[in-house]
Each structure stands twice: as structure tokens, then as C-alpha cells.
């Protein structure tokens, strides 16, 4: 496969050094965007063509653009890290590229070859290299590749014009004072995915459907919502955008099996990392009762969620409403106020690899520049 030819047009008005320093001192998340963006377009006749890095700016879309109506869209999320020697690295970009191929099959979008995906990410991050924050303080450059249906057509069929883009945004440390445990709301009114649905695809629609459940969580004083399987409302799936982990007092670790959940790259990495750290890891169904009873009895000693944005987030407690079906009253598991030992050990091991402070024994890091 011939590699993609990328043209580069640099902005004539890059951010000033002073303004950039100000932004990187306190980047937040998803607020500021780099000077450039990557674009490549697809049609059935031409395939992928016109790959380019150009100055960051708004898109002009016809109001009848397909994605605006039928949500034929997929995306990815990954980070680039600056190491102490100022080199810049991506964490497992090939895994994001492979996942986007799987998502594109589910959303009837064309396949972008993984090599081209990685090349696009590298092209943008190299041009906007100065936007990658200094290594201190666990900052990074969040990279957002996405693919949208850009045909102007209101008929319902796969779009015959598709656009793939990459944008990037500096990201601060998710937690300023170390990871603080979050409270989860157990959603029984809403689920995020059904059998044969698109739960395993990284697509905006899954996020759109999670928002009202997140509102319910907030209204009940919780930070995040956790979803159960849609079939039986019995088995733990995941949060709106993070996978779940349960640490047992005897040292073994359980994470919900794949199927209707999103296969997180952080999740996959933790399976390997925890194994290397001496924990037996099981991928299996875990029921909500096993969770409730386990943390109450002490059999489950730590619960955490994971994903690229926050890496690892400890779960402080789980709250639920009264259930007419089971007759169960509303309640809450005992409140945990500090991140657990195993949670923090796994988090540190992962972050140390990402920032080049530990040997990359799995070959996960890819040097960009
Ligand atoms: C992206 C995402 C995750 C986390 O995946 P990572 O690759 O670890 O960032 C988990 N759940 C959902 C629904 C997601 O979209």
C-alpha cells in the first residue's frame, strides 16, 4: 500500500509564544485547539484523496450534510506526550487506528488504512509540536481523529462523500490534587447499548444517548453514570466514556467482558499491565449485586474506571434509586475517600510508560518527533 501524500500549508498567524505559554499553563480539557488541522476526503470513485495539513478553522457545511441529520460519525481519542528530553510520543496510535476500522464497519463508513491514520496523527502533531505541553504535571496533547458523512443528501444510505479529520487540544492533568474518588449513579431507566446495536463502536450517538442519564446522575448528586446491560439490567457495562475495573481483596481483578461495551485501549493496556504486576485478570460478566455485596462485605477492595482522558479514576461509591420491580429501596455503598493501593499502582505504571519514566516493555510508545 502506497503511503498517503500529505500537503502542508502553515498558518501565517500561529499563536504567539506568550499566549501559548498562558494556555499550556492551564489548558483544561477540550477548550483550546492547535494552529492546524488534518483533512482527507473520500468518494467511491477517488478513494481517499486530498490529504492536507492546513490552518485550523471552521468548516463550511451545507445544511443538508448527512452527518447533521443521521449521525453517521465515528471518532477516536488519544494523547501525545512530551518526554523529559523533549521528544514527543504517541501511546498505541495503531490501536486507535484499528479501532476506527472496526467502528467504520459498524457505521458503514469507508476504511481508512491504519498506516494512513497513524501518518495523519503524526503529521498534525509534528506541525503543532510546540502545543505539546512540558512533561511536568502530567499534561499532554489530546488528539481527536474523526470521520463524518459529508454528502449533501437527505436520503438514508451510506454517504458517498466522507471526511476524515484530526484536530488536537492541549490537556491538563485531569486531577489537580491526584485522583479523587467519584460517586457513580446506577442508571436503570436508560441503557447505552443493546444487542446488535453500536455499543462497541466509538460513535457520537452513544454519547448523545448518555447525556440524559448523566443529567439524572448529576440531579442525584453523583459525578458519573454507570450503565447496566439492556437485556437483563443485571450486568455492569461501563460509564458514558470509561471502562470499569474491580479489584478483589485476594488480589485478582475483574473487568466486564467485551460485547456491547467499547473496547478501551486503556482497558486493554491495564489487562496486560496488571498481569505483569502479578494480578490475575478476568474478563467476565459481573452483576450489579456482586458489586454491591462485594464492596459491602469487603470482598471487593477497590473499584475504578479507566479511559484515555482521565487514565484511571477511583470510584468512591455507587448510588441507586428505589426499584419498584425488585422492591429494593434506594441506597448507596460505603463511601471510599481515597484511591486504592492497587488502583494507584496500576495508574502509576501506565503513566510512567506514557511519560517515558519507565521502560516501555510492551512496545506501546511510538515516537512522533
Ligand atoms: C473512548 C471510550 C472509552 C475509553 O477508551 P480508551 O481507548 O481507553 O480511551 C470507554 N468507553 C467509551 C464508551 C468510549 O467511547
Short mmCIF file of C-alpha atoms and ligand atoms in Angstrom, two decimals:
data_model
loop_
_atom_site.label_atom_id
_atom_site.label_comp_id
_atom_site.label_asym_id
_atom_site.label_seq_id
_atom_site.Cartn_x
_atom_site.Cartn_y
_atom_site.Cartn_z
CA UNK A 1 0.00 0.00 0.00
CA UNK A 2 1.44 3.36 -1.09
CA UNK A 3 1.55 5.79 1.77
CA UNK A 4 -0.63 8.87 1.73
CA UNK A 5 0.83 12.09 0.28
CA UNK A 6 0.15 14.96 2.67
CA UNK A 7 0.47 18.60 1.63
CA UNK A 8 1.16 21.15 4.35
CA UNK A 9 0.08 24.78 4.41
CA UNK A 10 1.28 26.50 7.56
CA UNK A 11 -0.72 29.25 9.20
CA UNK A 12 0.66 32.75 8.75
CA UNK A 13 -0.67 33.62 12.21
CA UNK A 14 0.49 30.95 14.67
CA UNK A 15 -0.26 31.50 18.35
CA UNK A 16 2.34 33.76 19.97
CA UNK A 17 4.85 32.28 22.43
CA UNK A 18 3.34 34.31 25.27
CA UNK A 19 -0.23 33.25 24.58
CA UNK A 20 0.82 29.62 24.13
CA UNK A 21 2.65 29.66 27.47
CA UNK A 22 -0.52 31.04 29.07
CA UNK A 23 -2.68 28.31 27.52
CA UNK A 24 -0.28 25.49 28.38
CA UNK A 25 -0.07 26.70 31.99
CA UNK A 26 -3.76 25.92 32.40
CA UNK A 27 -5.12 24.09 29.36
CA UNK A 28 -8.20 22.47 30.92
CA UNK A 29 -9.73 19.93 28.55
CA UNK A 30 -11.02 20.41 25.02
CA UNK A 31 -11.02 24.19 25.19
CA UNK A 32 -8.06 25.36 23.09
CA UNK A 33 -7.13 23.99 19.69
CA UNK A 34 -3.79 23.93 17.94
CA UNK A 35 -2.83 26.06 14.93
CA UNK A 36 -3.51 23.36 12.33
CA UNK A 37 -5.82 20.52 11.40
CA UNK A 38 -5.57 17.48 9.17
CA UNK A 39 -8.16 16.67 6.48
CA UNK A 40 -8.59 13.92 3.89
CA UNK A 41 -11.71 13.19 1.85
CA UNK A 42 -13.24 10.06 0.35
CA UNK A 43 -15.55 9.31 -2.54
CA UNK A 44 -16.26 5.88 -4.04
CA UNK A 45 -14.57 6.89 -7.34
CA UNK A 46 -11.44 8.52 -5.92
CA UNK A 47 -10.96 6.72 -2.62
CA UNK A 48 -9.12 8.80 -0.01
CA UNK A 49 -7.64 11.91 -1.59
CA UNK A 50 -6.51 15.46 -0.91
CA UNK A 51 -4.70 14.75 2.37
CA UNK A 52 -3.58 18.03 3.85
CA UNK A 53 -2.48 19.83 6.97
CA UNK A 54 -3.90 23.35 6.89
CA UNK A 55 -4.54 26.25 9.29
CA UNK A 56 -7.16 25.39 11.92
CA UNK A 57 -10.53 26.90 11.15
CA UNK A 58 -14.28 26.40 10.79
CA UNK A 59 -15.83 24.09 8.22
CA UNK A 60 -18.46 25.24 5.75
CA UNK A 61 -21.21 22.62 5.61
CA UNK A 62 -24.39 22.59 3.58
CA UNK A 63 -27.39 22.38 5.97
CA UNK A 64 -28.32 19.10 4.24
CA UNK A 65 -24.96 17.47 5.09
CA UNK A 66 -25.77 13.87 6.01
CA UNK A 67 -23.92 13.73 9.35
CA UNK A 68 -26.03 16.58 10.73
CA UNK A 69 -29.19 14.51 10.27
CA UNK A 70 -28.36 10.82 10.63
CA UNK A 71 -25.22 10.89 12.77
CA UNK A 72 -23.05 8.75 10.50
CA UNK A 73 -19.94 9.61 12.50
CA UNK A 74 -17.08 7.92 14.35
CA UNK A 75 -14.20 9.28 16.35
CA UNK A 76 -11.09 8.42 18.32
CA UNK A 77 -9.28 9.90 21.30
CA UNK A 78 -5.60 9.54 22.10
CA UNK A 79 -2.74 11.52 23.59
CA UNK A 80 0.75 12.69 22.64
CA UNK A 81 3.26 13.12 25.45
CA UNK A 82 6.43 15.18 25.76
CA UNK A 83 9.26 13.32 27.46
CA UNK A 84 11.97 14.92 29.56
CA UNK A 85 14.37 15.01 26.57
CA UNK A 86 11.71 16.99 24.60
CA UNK A 87 10.94 14.09 22.25
CA UNK A 88 7.23 13.57 21.54
CA UNK A 89 5.47 10.22 21.65
CA UNK A 90 2.04 8.76 20.99
CA UNK A 91 0.59 5.94 23.09
CA UNK A 92 -0.54 2.95 20.96
CA UNK A 93 -1.83 5.00 17.98
CA UNK A 94 -2.09 1.77 15.96
CA UNK A 95 -4.67 0.53 18.45
CA UNK A 96 -6.80 3.65 17.86
CA UNK A 97 -6.36 3.17 14.10
CA UNK A 98 -7.53 -0.46 14.32
CA UNK A 99 -10.49 0.51 16.48
CA UNK A 100 -11.52 3.18 13.98
CA UNK A 101 -11.54 0.48 11.28
CA UNK A 102 -13.92 -1.59 13.46
CA UNK A 103 -16.11 1.46 14.12
CA UNK A 104 -16.20 2.28 10.39
CA UNK A 105 -17.56 -1.20 9.62
CA UNK A 106 -20.41 -0.71 12.08
CA UNK A 107 -21.30 2.78 10.81
CA UNK A 108 -20.98 1.85 7.10
CA UNK A 109 -18.11 4.31 6.64
CA UNK A 110 -15.10 3.66 4.38
CA UNK A 111 -11.99 2.11 5.91
CA UNK A 112 -9.03 4.41 6.44
CA UNK A 113 -5.91 2.22 6.44
CA UNK A 114 -4.30 2.15 9.90
CA UNK A 115 -0.96 3.30 8.45
CA UNK A 116 -2.67 6.36 6.97
CA UNK A 117 -4.44 7.08 10.26
CA UNK A 118 -1.14 7.00 12.16
CA UNK A 119 0.55 9.10 9.48
CA UNK A 120 -2.21 11.72 9.74
CA UNK A 121 -1.82 11.93 13.52
CA UNK A 122 1.96 12.20 13.21
CA UNK A 123 1.70 14.89 10.53
CA UNK A 124 -0.53 17.11 12.66
CA UNK A 125 1.35 16.61 15.93
CA UNK A 126 4.71 17.28 14.20
CA UNK A 127 3.48 20.57 12.70
CA UNK A 128 1.91 21.63 16.03
CA UNK A 129 4.76 20.18 18.09
CA UNK A 130 5.07 23.30 20.27
CA UNK A 131 1.50 22.74 21.51
CA UNK A 132 2.55 19.56 23.32
CA UNK A 133 2.84 20.71 26.96
CA UNK A 134 6.01 20.19 29.01
CA UNK A 135 6.27 16.76 30.63
CA UNK A 136 5.89 18.06 34.19
CA UNK A 137 2.46 17.82 35.77
CA UNK A 138 1.00 15.07 33.58
CA UNK A 139 -0.14 17.36 30.80
CA UNK A 140 -0.47 16.11 27.23
CA UNK A 141 -1.80 16.94 23.79
CA UNK A 142 -5.19 15.30 23.30
CA UNK A 143 -5.64 14.19 19.69
CA UNK A 144 -9.12 13.80 18.23
CA UNK A 145 -9.40 11.99 14.88
CA UNK A 146 -12.95 11.79 13.49
CA UNK A 147 -14.79 10.71 10.35
CA UNK A 148 -18.08 12.23 9.18
CA UNK A 149 -20.61 11.75 6.38
CA UNK A 150 -20.25 14.91 4.29
CA UNK A 151 -22.50 14.18 1.32
CA UNK A 152 -25.24 16.77 0.79
CA UNK A 153 -28.20 14.40 0.68
CA UNK A 154 -31.17 13.65 2.91
CA UNK A 155 -31.80 10.14 1.62
CA UNK A 156 -30.99 7.35 4.05
CA UNK A 157 -27.98 5.37 2.81
CA UNK A 158 -24.23 5.41 3.47
CA UNK A 159 -22.74 8.75 2.48
CA UNK A 160 -20.89 8.91 -0.84
CA UNK A 161 -18.68 11.72 0.44
CA UNK A 162 -16.80 11.24 3.69
CA UNK A 163 -14.31 13.47 5.51
CA UNK A 164 -11.67 12.34 8.00
CA UNK A 165 -10.04 14.98 10.13
CA UNK A 166 -7.63 15.22 13.04
CA UNK A 167 -7.66 18.11 15.49
CA UNK A 168 -5.67 18.47 18.72
CA UNK A 169 -6.11 20.22 22.04
CA UNK A 170 -3.71 20.58 24.98
CA UNK A 171 -4.96 18.82 28.11
CA UNK A 172 -4.14 19.48 31.74
CA UNK A 173 -3.79 16.86 34.43
CA UNK A 174 -7.30 15.53 34.95
CA UNK A 175 -6.99 15.79 38.70
CA UNK A 176 -5.07 18.67 40.17
CA UNK A 177 -4.52 17.01 43.56
CA UNK A 178 -4.20 13.40 42.46
CA UNK A 179 -7.14 11.20 41.57
CA UNK A 180 -10.17 11.90 43.77
CA UNK A 181 -12.77 9.12 44.08
CA UNK A 182 -16.01 9.80 42.17
CA UNK A 183 -19.59 8.84 43.04
CA UNK A 184 -21.44 6.81 40.41
CA UNK A 185 -25.16 6.79 39.71
CA UNK A 186 -26.63 3.45 38.68
CA UNK A 187 -28.88 4.06 35.70
CA UNK A 188 -31.88 1.71 35.48
CA UNK A 189 -34.07 3.90 33.31
CA UNK A 190 -31.54 4.21 30.47
CA UNK A 191 -29.07 1.81 28.85
CA UNK A 192 -26.28 2.74 26.46
CA UNK A 193 -26.36 -0.17 24.01
CA UNK A 194 -28.42 -3.20 23.07
CA UNK A 195 -27.55 -6.48 21.40
CA UNK A 196 -26.72 -5.77 17.76
CA UNK A 197 -26.53 -2.04 18.50
CA UNK A 198 -23.47 0.14 18.27
CA UNK A 199 -22.15 -0.06 21.82
CA UNK A 200 -18.80 -1.41 20.63
CA UNK A 201 -18.30 1.43 18.11
CA UNK A 202 -16.82 4.78 19.10
CA UNK A 203 -19.56 6.98 17.70
CA UNK A 204 -21.17 10.24 18.76
CA UNK A 205 -24.64 8.68 19.00
CA UNK A 206 -23.60 6.65 22.04
CA UNK A 207 -22.60 9.89 23.74
CA UNK A 208 -25.80 11.68 22.70
CA UNK A 209 -27.85 8.91 24.30
CA UNK A 210 -25.80 9.02 27.52
CA UNK A 211 -26.37 12.72 28.25
CA UNK A 212 -29.82 12.46 29.80
CA UNK A 213 -28.59 9.64 32.04
CA UNK A 214 -25.66 11.85 33.05
CA UNK A 215 -28.18 14.61 33.89
CA UNK A 216 -30.01 12.12 36.11
CA UNK A 217 -26.71 11.28 37.81
CA UNK A 218 -25.99 14.95 38.45
CA UNK A 219 -29.51 15.52 39.78
CA UNK A 220 -28.86 12.71 42.27
CA UNK A 221 -25.61 14.26 43.45
CA UNK A 222 -23.36 11.89 41.52
CA UNK A 223 -20.37 12.60 39.28
CA UNK A 224 -20.89 9.98 36.58
CA UNK A 225 -23.44 7.41 35.44
CA UNK A 226 -22.84 3.66 35.17
CA UNK A 227 -24.91 1.58 32.75
CA UNK A 228 -26.17 -2.00 33.01
CA UNK A 229 -26.82 -4.43 30.15
CA UNK A 230 -30.05 -3.64 28.30
CA UNK A 231 -31.28 -7.24 28.24
CA UNK A 232 -31.46 -8.04 31.95
CA UNK A 233 -30.44 -4.80 33.68
CA UNK A 234 -28.17 -7.06 35.71
CA UNK A 235 -24.60 -6.90 34.41
CA UNK A 236 -22.26 -3.93 34.70
CA UNK A 237 -21.29 -2.42 31.35
CA UNK A 238 -19.38 0.84 31.64
CA UNK A 239 -19.66 4.57 32.24
CA UNK A 240 -20.55 7.01 29.45
CA UNK A 241 -16.94 7.05 28.28
CA UNK A 242 -14.88 4.88 30.63
CA UNK A 243 -14.49 1.16 31.27
CA UNK A 244 -14.82 -0.44 34.72
CA UNK A 245 -12.41 -2.45 36.89
CA UNK A 246 -12.97 -4.31 40.17
CA UNK A 247 -10.08 -5.27 42.46
CA UNK A 248 -10.75 -8.18 44.84
CA UNK A 249 -9.23 -8.44 48.29
CA UNK A 250 -7.33 -11.59 47.23
CA UNK A 251 -5.58 -9.57 44.50
CA UNK A 252 -7.42 -10.74 41.40
CA UNK A 253 -9.04 -8.19 39.12
CA UNK A 254 -12.26 -8.35 37.10
CA UNK A 255 -13.35 -6.21 34.14
CA UNK A 256 -16.64 -6.65 32.22
CA UNK A 257 -16.26 -8.80 29.10
CA UNK A 258 -16.49 -7.30 25.60
CA UNK A 259 -19.71 -7.35 23.58
CA UNK A 260 -21.80 -4.23 23.91
CA UNK A 261 -19.12 -2.15 25.66
CA UNK A 262 -16.44 -0.07 23.99
CA UNK A 263 -13.05 -1.81 23.88
CA UNK A 264 -10.98 0.84 25.60
CA UNK A 265 -7.28 0.96 24.86
CA UNK A 266 -6.68 1.90 28.49
CA UNK A 267 -8.77 -1.17 29.45
CA UNK A 268 -6.70 -3.46 27.17
CA UNK A 269 -3.44 -1.96 28.41
CA UNK A 270 -4.42 -2.46 32.05
CA UNK A 271 -5.22 -6.13 31.38
CA UNK A 272 -1.61 -6.62 30.25
CA UNK A 273 -0.07 -4.30 32.82
CA UNK A 274 -1.94 -5.76 35.81
CA UNK A 275 -0.94 -9.24 34.68
CA UNK A 276 2.71 -8.17 34.63
CA UNK A 277 2.28 -6.66 38.10
CA UNK A 278 1.22 -10.09 39.35
CA UNK A 279 -2.58 -9.79 39.33
CA UNK A 280 -4.79 -12.41 37.78
CA UNK A 281 -7.18 -10.58 35.44
CA UNK A 282 -10.60 -11.97 34.46
CA UNK A 283 -12.80 -10.62 31.68
CA UNK A 284 -16.29 -11.79 32.54
CA UNK A 285 -19.80 -10.70 33.38
CA UNK A 286 -20.10 -9.03 36.76
CA UNK A 287 -23.56 -8.43 38.17
CA UNK A 288 -24.62 -5.32 39.99
CA UNK A 289 -25.33 -7.48 43.06
CA UNK A 290 -21.78 -8.87 43.02
CA UNK A 291 -20.57 -5.25 43.04
CA UNK A 292 -22.96 -4.08 45.81
CA UNK A 293 -22.39 -7.12 48.02
CA UNK A 294 -18.66 -7.29 47.29
CA UNK A 295 -17.83 -3.75 48.36
CA UNK A 296 -20.12 -4.06 51.40
CA UNK A 297 -18.52 -7.32 52.57
CA UNK A 298 -15.01 -6.19 51.68
CA UNK A 299 -14.51 -8.95 49.13
CA UNK A 300 -14.11 -6.22 46.51
CA UNK A 301 -11.49 -3.84 47.86
CA UNK A 302 -11.20 -1.26 45.06
CA UNK A 303 -13.29 -0.11 42.10
CA UNK A 304 -12.01 2.16 39.35
CA UNK A 305 -12.89 3.39 35.88
CA UNK A 306 -10.41 3.98 33.06
CA UNK A 307 -10.05 5.82 29.78
CA UNK A 308 -7.61 7.99 27.86
CA UNK A 309 -8.80 11.33 29.23
CA UNK A 310 -8.55 10.60 32.97
CA UNK A 311 -6.34 7.44 32.77
CA UNK A 312 -7.68 5.86 35.97
CA UNK A 313 -10.49 7.26 38.13
CA UNK A 314 -11.15 5.68 41.54
CA UNK A 315 -14.79 5.03 42.38
CA UNK A 316 -15.75 6.26 45.85
CA UNK A 317 -19.29 4.89 46.00
CA UNK A 318 -22.26 3.69 43.98
CA UNK A 319 -25.74 5.15 44.46
CA UNK A 320 -29.06 3.82 43.18
CA UNK A 321 -32.73 4.74 43.28
CA UNK A 322 -35.62 2.67 44.61
CA UNK A 323 -36.74 -0.13 42.28
CA UNK A 324 -40.42 -1.00 42.02
CA UNK A 325 -39.57 -4.26 40.19
CA UNK A 326 -37.24 -5.75 42.78
CA UNK A 327 -38.67 -3.89 45.76
CA UNK A 328 -35.15 -2.67 46.56
CA UNK A 329 -35.09 0.72 48.30
CA UNK A 330 -32.68 3.46 47.22
CA UNK A 331 -29.22 3.17 48.71
CA UNK A 332 -25.50 3.70 48.49
CA UNK A 333 -22.40 1.58 49.00
CA UNK A 334 -19.99 2.61 51.79
CA UNK A 335 -18.09 5.77 50.82
CA UNK A 336 -14.41 5.36 49.97
CA UNK A 337 -12.49 8.61 50.26
CA UNK A 338 -9.05 7.70 48.90
CA UNK A 339 -7.80 5.99 45.79
CA UNK A 340 -6.91 2.36 46.48
CA UNK A 341 -3.39 0.98 46.53
CA UNK A 342 -3.77 -1.32 43.52
CA UNK A 343 -5.59 1.41 41.56
CA UNK A 344 -2.72 3.82 42.17
CA UNK A 345 -0.06 1.21 41.41
CA UNK A 346 -1.65 0.45 38.04
CA UNK A 347 -2.16 4.13 37.29
CA UNK A 348 1.45 4.95 38.07
CA UNK A 349 2.78 2.05 35.99
CA UNK A 350 0.78 3.21 32.97
CA UNK A 351 1.56 6.92 33.30
CA UNK A 352 5.27 6.18 33.81
CA UNK A 353 5.36 4.35 30.47
CA UNK A 354 3.46 7.18 28.75
CA UNK A 355 5.85 9.85 30.02
CA UNK A 356 8.96 7.75 29.33
CA UNK A 357 9.83 7.34 33.01
CA UNK A 358 9.60 3.53 32.85
CA UNK A 359 10.81 1.01 30.29
CA UNK A 360 8.29 0.52 27.52
CA UNK A 361 8.46 -3.28 27.76
CA UNK A 362 5.24 -3.72 25.76
CA UNK A 363 6.39 -1.54 22.84
CA UNK A 364 3.40 0.78 23.26
CA UNK A 365 5.06 4.12 22.62
CA UNK A 366 5.64 5.48 19.12
CA UNK A 367 8.00 8.38 18.62
CA UNK A 368 6.50 11.23 16.58
CA UNK A 369 9.34 13.75 16.69
C1 LIG B 1 -13.38 6.02 24.30
C2 LIG B 1 -14.26 5.27 25.23
C3 LIG B 1 -13.77 4.56 26.33
C4 LIG B 1 -12.31 4.56 26.72
O1 LIG B 1 -11.46 4.11 25.71
P1 LIG B 1 -9.91 4.46 25.75
O2 LIG B 1 -9.40 3.92 24.46
O3 LIG B 1 -9.34 3.80 26.92
O4 LIG B 1 -9.82 5.94 25.84
C5 LIG B 1 -14.67 3.84 27.09
N1 LIG B 1 -15.98 3.85 26.83
C6 LIG B 1 -16.50 4.54 25.79
C7 LIG B 1 -17.96 4.49 25.55
C8 LIG B 1 -15.66 5.27 24.96
O5 LIG B 1 -16.19 5.95 23.94
#
